[in-house]
Coordinates of N, CA and C in Angstrom, one line a residue:
M1 N 0.8 -1.2 0.0 CA 0.0 0.0 0.0 C 0.9 1.2 0.0
S2 N 0.5 2.2 -0.8 CA 1.3 3.4 -0.8 C 1.1 4.3 0.5
D3 N 2.0 5.2 0.7 CA 1.9 6.1 1.8 C 0.6 6.9 1.8
L4 N 0.3 7.3 0.5 CA -1.0 8.1 0.4 C -2.2 7.2 0.8
G5 N -2.2 6.0 0.4 CA -3.3 5.1 0.7 C -3.4 4.9 2.2
K6 N -2.3 4.6 2.8 CA -2.2 4.4 4.3 C -2.7 5.7 5.0
Y7 N -2.2 6.8 4.6 CA -2.7 8.1 5.2 C -4.2 8.3 5.0
G8 N -4.7 8.0 3.9 CA -6.1 8.1 3.7 C -6.9 7.2 4.6
E9 N -6.5 6.0 4.8 CA -7.2 5.1 5.6 C -7.1 5.5 7.1
E10 N -6.0 6.1 7.5 CA -5.9 6.6 8.9 C -6.8 7.8 9.1
L11 N -7.0 8.7 8.1 CA -7.9 9.8 8.2 C -9.3 9.3 8.2
A12 N -9.6 8.2 7.4 CA -11.0 7.7 7.4 C -11.3 7.0 8.8
Q13 N -10.4 6.3 9.4 CA -10.6 5.7 10.7 C -10.9 6.8 11.7
E14 N -10.1 7.9 11.7 CA -10.3 8.9 12.7 C -11.7 9.6 12.5
Y15 N -12.0 9.8 11.2 CA -13.3 10.4 10.9 C -14.5 9.5 11.4
L16 N -14.4 8.2 11.1 CA -15.4 7.3 11.6 C -15.6 7.2 13.1
M17 N -14.4 7.2 13.8 CA -14.5 7.3 15.3 C -15.1 8.5 15.7
E18 N -14.8 9.7 15.1 CA -15.4 11.0 15.5 C -17.0 10.9 15.2
Q19 N -17.4 10.1 14.3 CA -18.8 10.0 14.0 C -19.5 9.0 14.9
G20 N -18.7 8.4 15.8 CA -19.3 7.5 16.8 C -19.2 6.0 16.5
L21 N -18.5 5.6 15.4 CA -18.3 4.2 15.0 C -17.2 3.7 15.8
R22 N -17.2 2.4 16.0 CA -16.2 1.7 16.7 C -15.4 0.8 15.7
I23 N -14.1 1.0 15.6 CA -13.4 0.2 14.6 C -13.1 -1.2 15.2
L24 N -13.5 -2.2 14.4 CA -13.3 -3.6 14.8 C -12.0 -4.2 14.2
E25 N -11.8 -3.9 12.9 CA -10.7 -4.5 12.1 C -10.3 -3.5 11.1
T26 N -9.0 -3.5 10.7 CA -8.5 -2.8 9.6 C -7.8 -3.7 8.6
N27 N -7.9 -3.5 7.4 CA -7.3 -4.3 6.3 C -7.6 -5.8 6.5
Y28 N -8.8 -6.1 6.7 CA -9.3 -7.5 6.9 C -9.2 -8.2 5.5
R29 N -8.4 -9.3 5.5 CA -8.2 -10.0 4.2 C -8.9 -11.4 4.2
F30 N -9.3 -11.7 3.0 CA -9.8 -13.1 2.8 C -9.3 -13.4 1.4
H31 N -8.4 -14.5 1.3 CA -7.7 -14.8 0.1 C -7.0 -13.6 -0.4
H32 N -7.2 -13.2 -1.6 CA -6.5 -12.0 -2.2 C -7.3 -10.7 -2.1
A33 N -8.5 -10.7 -1.5 CA -9.3 -9.6 -1.4 C -9.2 -9.0 0.1
E34 N -9.6 -7.7 0.2 CA -9.5 -7.0 1.4 C -10.6 -6.0 1.6
V35 N -11.0 -5.8 2.8 CA -11.9 -4.6 3.1 C -11.0 -3.7 4.0
D36 N -11.1 -2.4 3.8 CA -10.2 -1.5 4.5 C -10.6 -1.4 6.0
I37 N -11.8 -1.2 6.3 CA -12.3 -1.0 7.7 C -13.6 -1.8 7.9
V38 N -13.6 -2.5 9.1 CA -14.8 -3.1 9.6 C -15.1 -2.4 10.9
A39 N -16.3 -1.8 11.0 CA -16.7 -1.0 12.1 C -18.1 -1.3 12.6
E40 N -18.4 -0.8 13.7 CA -19.8 -1.0 14.3 C -20.4 0.4 14.5
E41 N -21.6 0.5 14.1 CA -22.4 1.7 14.4 C -23.7 1.2 15.1
G42 N -23.7 1.2 16.4 CA -24.7 0.6 17.2 C -24.7 -0.9 16.9
D43 N -25.9 -1.4 16.5 CA -26.0 -2.9 16.1 C -25.6 -3.2 14.7
L44 N -25.3 -2.1 13.9 CA -25.0 -2.3 12.5 C -23.5 -2.5 12.3
L45 N -23.2 -3.5 11.4 CA -21.8 -3.7 11.0 C -21.6 -2.9 9.7
V46 N -20.4 -2.2 9.7 CA -20.1 -1.4 8.5 C -18.8 -1.9 7.9
F47 N -18.9 -2.2 6.6 CA -17.7 -2.6 5.8 C -17.4 -1.4 5.0
C48 N -16.2 -0.8 5.1 CA -15.9 0.4 4.5 C -14.6 0.3 3.6
E49 N -14.8 0.8 2.4 CA -13.6 0.8 1.5 C -13.2 2.3 1.4
V50 N -11.9 2.5 1.4 CA -11.3 3.9 1.4 C -10.5 4.0 0.1
K51 N -10.8 5.1 -0.6 CA -10.0 5.4 -1.8 C -9.4 6.8 -1.6
T52 N -8.1 7.0 -1.9 CA -7.4 8.2 -1.7 C -6.7 8.6 -2.9
R53 N -6.8 9.9 -3.2 CA -6.2 10.5 -4.4 C -5.6 11.8 -4.1
H54 N -4.6 12.2 -5.0 CA -4.0 13.6 -4.9 C -4.8 14.6 -5.8
D55 N -5.4 14.1 -6.8 CA -6.2 15.0 -7.7 C -7.3 14.2 -8.3
D56 N -8.2 14.9 -9.0 CA -9.4 14.2 -9.6 C -9.2 14.0 -11.1
S57 N -8.0 13.9 -11.6 CA -7.8 13.7 -13.1 C -8.4 12.4 -13.5
F58 N -8.6 11.4 -12.7 CA -9.3 10.1 -13.0 C -10.6 10.1 -12.3
G59 N -11.2 11.2 -11.9 CA -12.5 11.2 -11.3 C -12.3 11.3 -9.7
A60 N -13.4 11.4 -9.1 CA -13.4 11.5 -7.6 C -12.9 10.1 -7.1
P61 N -12.2 10.1 -6.0 CA -11.7 8.8 -5.4 C -12.7 7.7 -5.3
E62 N -13.9 8.1 -4.8 CA -14.9 7.2 -4.5 C -15.5 6.5 -5.8
Q63 N -15.3 7.2 -6.9 CA -15.7 6.6 -8.2 C -14.9 5.4 -8.6
A64 N -13.8 5.2 -7.9 CA -12.9 4.1 -8.3 C -13.4 2.7 -7.8
I65 N -14.5 2.7 -7.2 CA -15.1 1.4 -6.8 C -15.9 0.8 -8.0
T66 N -15.3 -0.2 -8.6 CA -15.9 -0.8 -9.8 C -16.9 -1.9 -9.3
P67 N -17.7 -2.3 -10.1 CA -18.6 -3.5 -9.7 C -17.8 -4.7 -9.3
Y68 N -16.7 -4.9 -9.9 CA -15.9 -6.1 -9.5 C -15.3 -5.8 -8.1
K69 N -14.9 -4.6 -7.8 CA -14.3 -4.3 -6.4 C -15.5 -4.4 -5.4
A70 N -16.7 -4.0 -5.7 CA -17.8 -4.1 -4.8 C -18.1 -5.6 -4.5
Q71 N -18.0 -6.4 -5.6 CA -18.2 -7.8 -5.4 C -17.2 -8.5 -4.5
Q72 N -15.9 -8.0 -4.6 CA -14.8 -8.6 -3.8 C -15.1 -8.2 -2.3
I73 N -15.5 -7.0 -2.1 CA -15.8 -6.5 -0.7 C -16.9 -7.3 -0.1
R74 N -17.9 -7.6 -0.9 CA -19.0 -8.4 -0.4 C -18.6 -9.8 0.0
K75 N -17.7 -10.4 -0.8 CA -17.1 -11.7 -0.5 C -16.3 -11.7 0.8
V76 N -15.5 -10.6 1.0 CA -14.7 -10.5 2.2 C -15.7 -10.4 3.4
A77 N -16.7 -9.6 3.2 CA -17.7 -9.4 4.3 C -18.4 -10.7 4.6
S78 N -18.7 -11.5 3.7 CA -19.4 -12.8 3.9 C -18.4 -13.7 4.7
A79 N -17.2 -13.7 4.3 CA -16.1 -14.5 5.0 C -16.0 -14.0 6.4
Y80 N -16.0 -12.7 6.6 CA -15.8 -12.2 8.0 C -17.0 -12.7 8.8
L81 N -18.2 -12.5 8.3 CA -19.4 -12.9 9.1 C -19.4 -14.4 9.4
A82 N -18.9 -15.2 8.4 CA -18.8 -16.7 8.7 C -17.8 -17.0 9.7
K83 N -16.6 -16.4 9.6 CA -15.5 -16.7 10.5 C -15.9 -16.3 12.0
K84 N -16.6 -15.1 12.1 CA -17.0 -14.6 13.4 C -18.3 -15.2 13.9
Q85 N -18.9 -16.1 13.0 CA -20.2 -16.7 13.3 C -21.2 -15.7 13.7
I86 N -21.3 -14.7 12.8 CA -22.3 -13.6 13.0 C -23.4 -13.9 12.0
R87 N -24.6 -14.0 12.6 CA -25.8 -14.2 11.9 C -26.9 -13.2 12.2
D88 N -27.8 -12.9 11.3 CA -28.9 -12.0 11.6 C -28.5 -10.7 12.1
R89 N -27.5 -10.1 11.5 CA -27.0 -8.8 11.9 C -27.0 -7.9 10.6
Q90 N -27.6 -6.7 10.7 CA -27.6 -5.8 9.6 C -26.2 -5.3 9.3
C91 N -26.0 -5.2 8.0 CA -24.6 -4.8 7.5 C -24.8 -3.7 6.5
R92 N -23.8 -2.8 6.4 CA -23.9 -1.7 5.4 C -22.5 -1.7 4.8
F93 N -22.5 -1.3 3.5 CA -21.2 -1.1 2.7 C -21.1 0.4 2.4
D94 N -20.0 1.0 2.9 CA -19.7 2.4 2.8 C -18.4 2.6 2.0
V95 N -18.3 3.7 1.4 CA -17.1 4.1 0.7 C -16.7 5.5 1.2
I96 N -15.4 5.7 1.5 CA -14.9 7.0 1.9 C -13.9 7.4 0.9
G97 N -14.2 8.5 0.2 CA -13.2 9.1 -0.8 C -12.4 10.2 -0.1
V98 N -11.1 10.1 -0.2 CA -10.2 11.1 0.5 C -9.4 11.8 -0.6
M99 N -9.6 13.1 -0.7 CA -8.8 13.9 -1.7 C -7.8 14.7 -0.9
V100 N -6.5 14.5 -1.1 CA -5.4 15.2 -0.5 C -4.8 16.1 -1.5
T101 N -5.0 17.4 -1.4 CA -4.4 18.3 -2.3 C -3.6 19.3 -1.5
G102 N -2.2 19.1 -1.5 CA -1.4 20.0 -0.7 C -1.7 19.7 0.8
A103 N -2.0 20.8 1.5 CA -2.4 20.7 2.9 C -3.9 20.5 3.0
A104 N -4.6 20.6 2.0 CA -6.1 20.5 2.1 C -6.5 19.0 2.0
V105 N -7.5 18.6 2.8 CA -8.0 17.3 2.8 C -9.5 17.3 2.7
R106 N -10.1 16.6 1.9 CA -11.6 16.5 1.8 C -12.0 15.0 1.9
L107 N -12.9 14.7 2.7 CA -13.5 13.4 2.9 C -14.9 13.4 2.4
N108 N -15.3 12.4 1.6 CA -16.7 12.2 1.2 C -17.1 10.8 1.6
H109 N -18.0 10.8 2.6 CA -18.5 9.5 3.1 C -19.8 9.1 2.5
M110 N -19.8 8.0 1.7 CA -21.0 7.6 1.0 C -21.5 6.3 1.8
R111 N -22.6 6.5 2.5 CA -23.2 5.4 3.2 C -24.0 4.6 2.3
N112 N -24.1 3.3 2.5 CA -24.9 2.4 1.6 C -24.5 2.6 0.2
A113 N -23.2 2.6 -0.1 CA -22.6 2.9 -1.4 C -23.0 1.8 -2.4
F114 N -23.1 0.6 -1.9 CA -23.5 -0.5 -2.8 C -24.1 -1.6 -1.9
W115 N -24.7 -2.6 -2.6 CA -25.3 -3.7 -1.8 C -24.5 -5.0 -2.0

């Protein structure tokens, strides 16, 4: 992972904690796929992907979540639920786009970004 990606994930974790979420896991892997953050918001489990960019020449960071990437995140979430023996619990898939331009940082939190 690049330094920029790691920085973006750290910012996203801080942001989520400020919003009252509890971080359960970071960089949770299943085979070759990964979800950046697993968190709790009350009784809700939140699987969050973080995308960080220096500029928007390829679009907003959160637009980098392709249907394939969303599918991979769902697979990792299913594996997480199975491993932890979690059943009948509401889950949500979020994306946080982080734009770092010089000293300026912008976070865009998309709740329920995909199913």
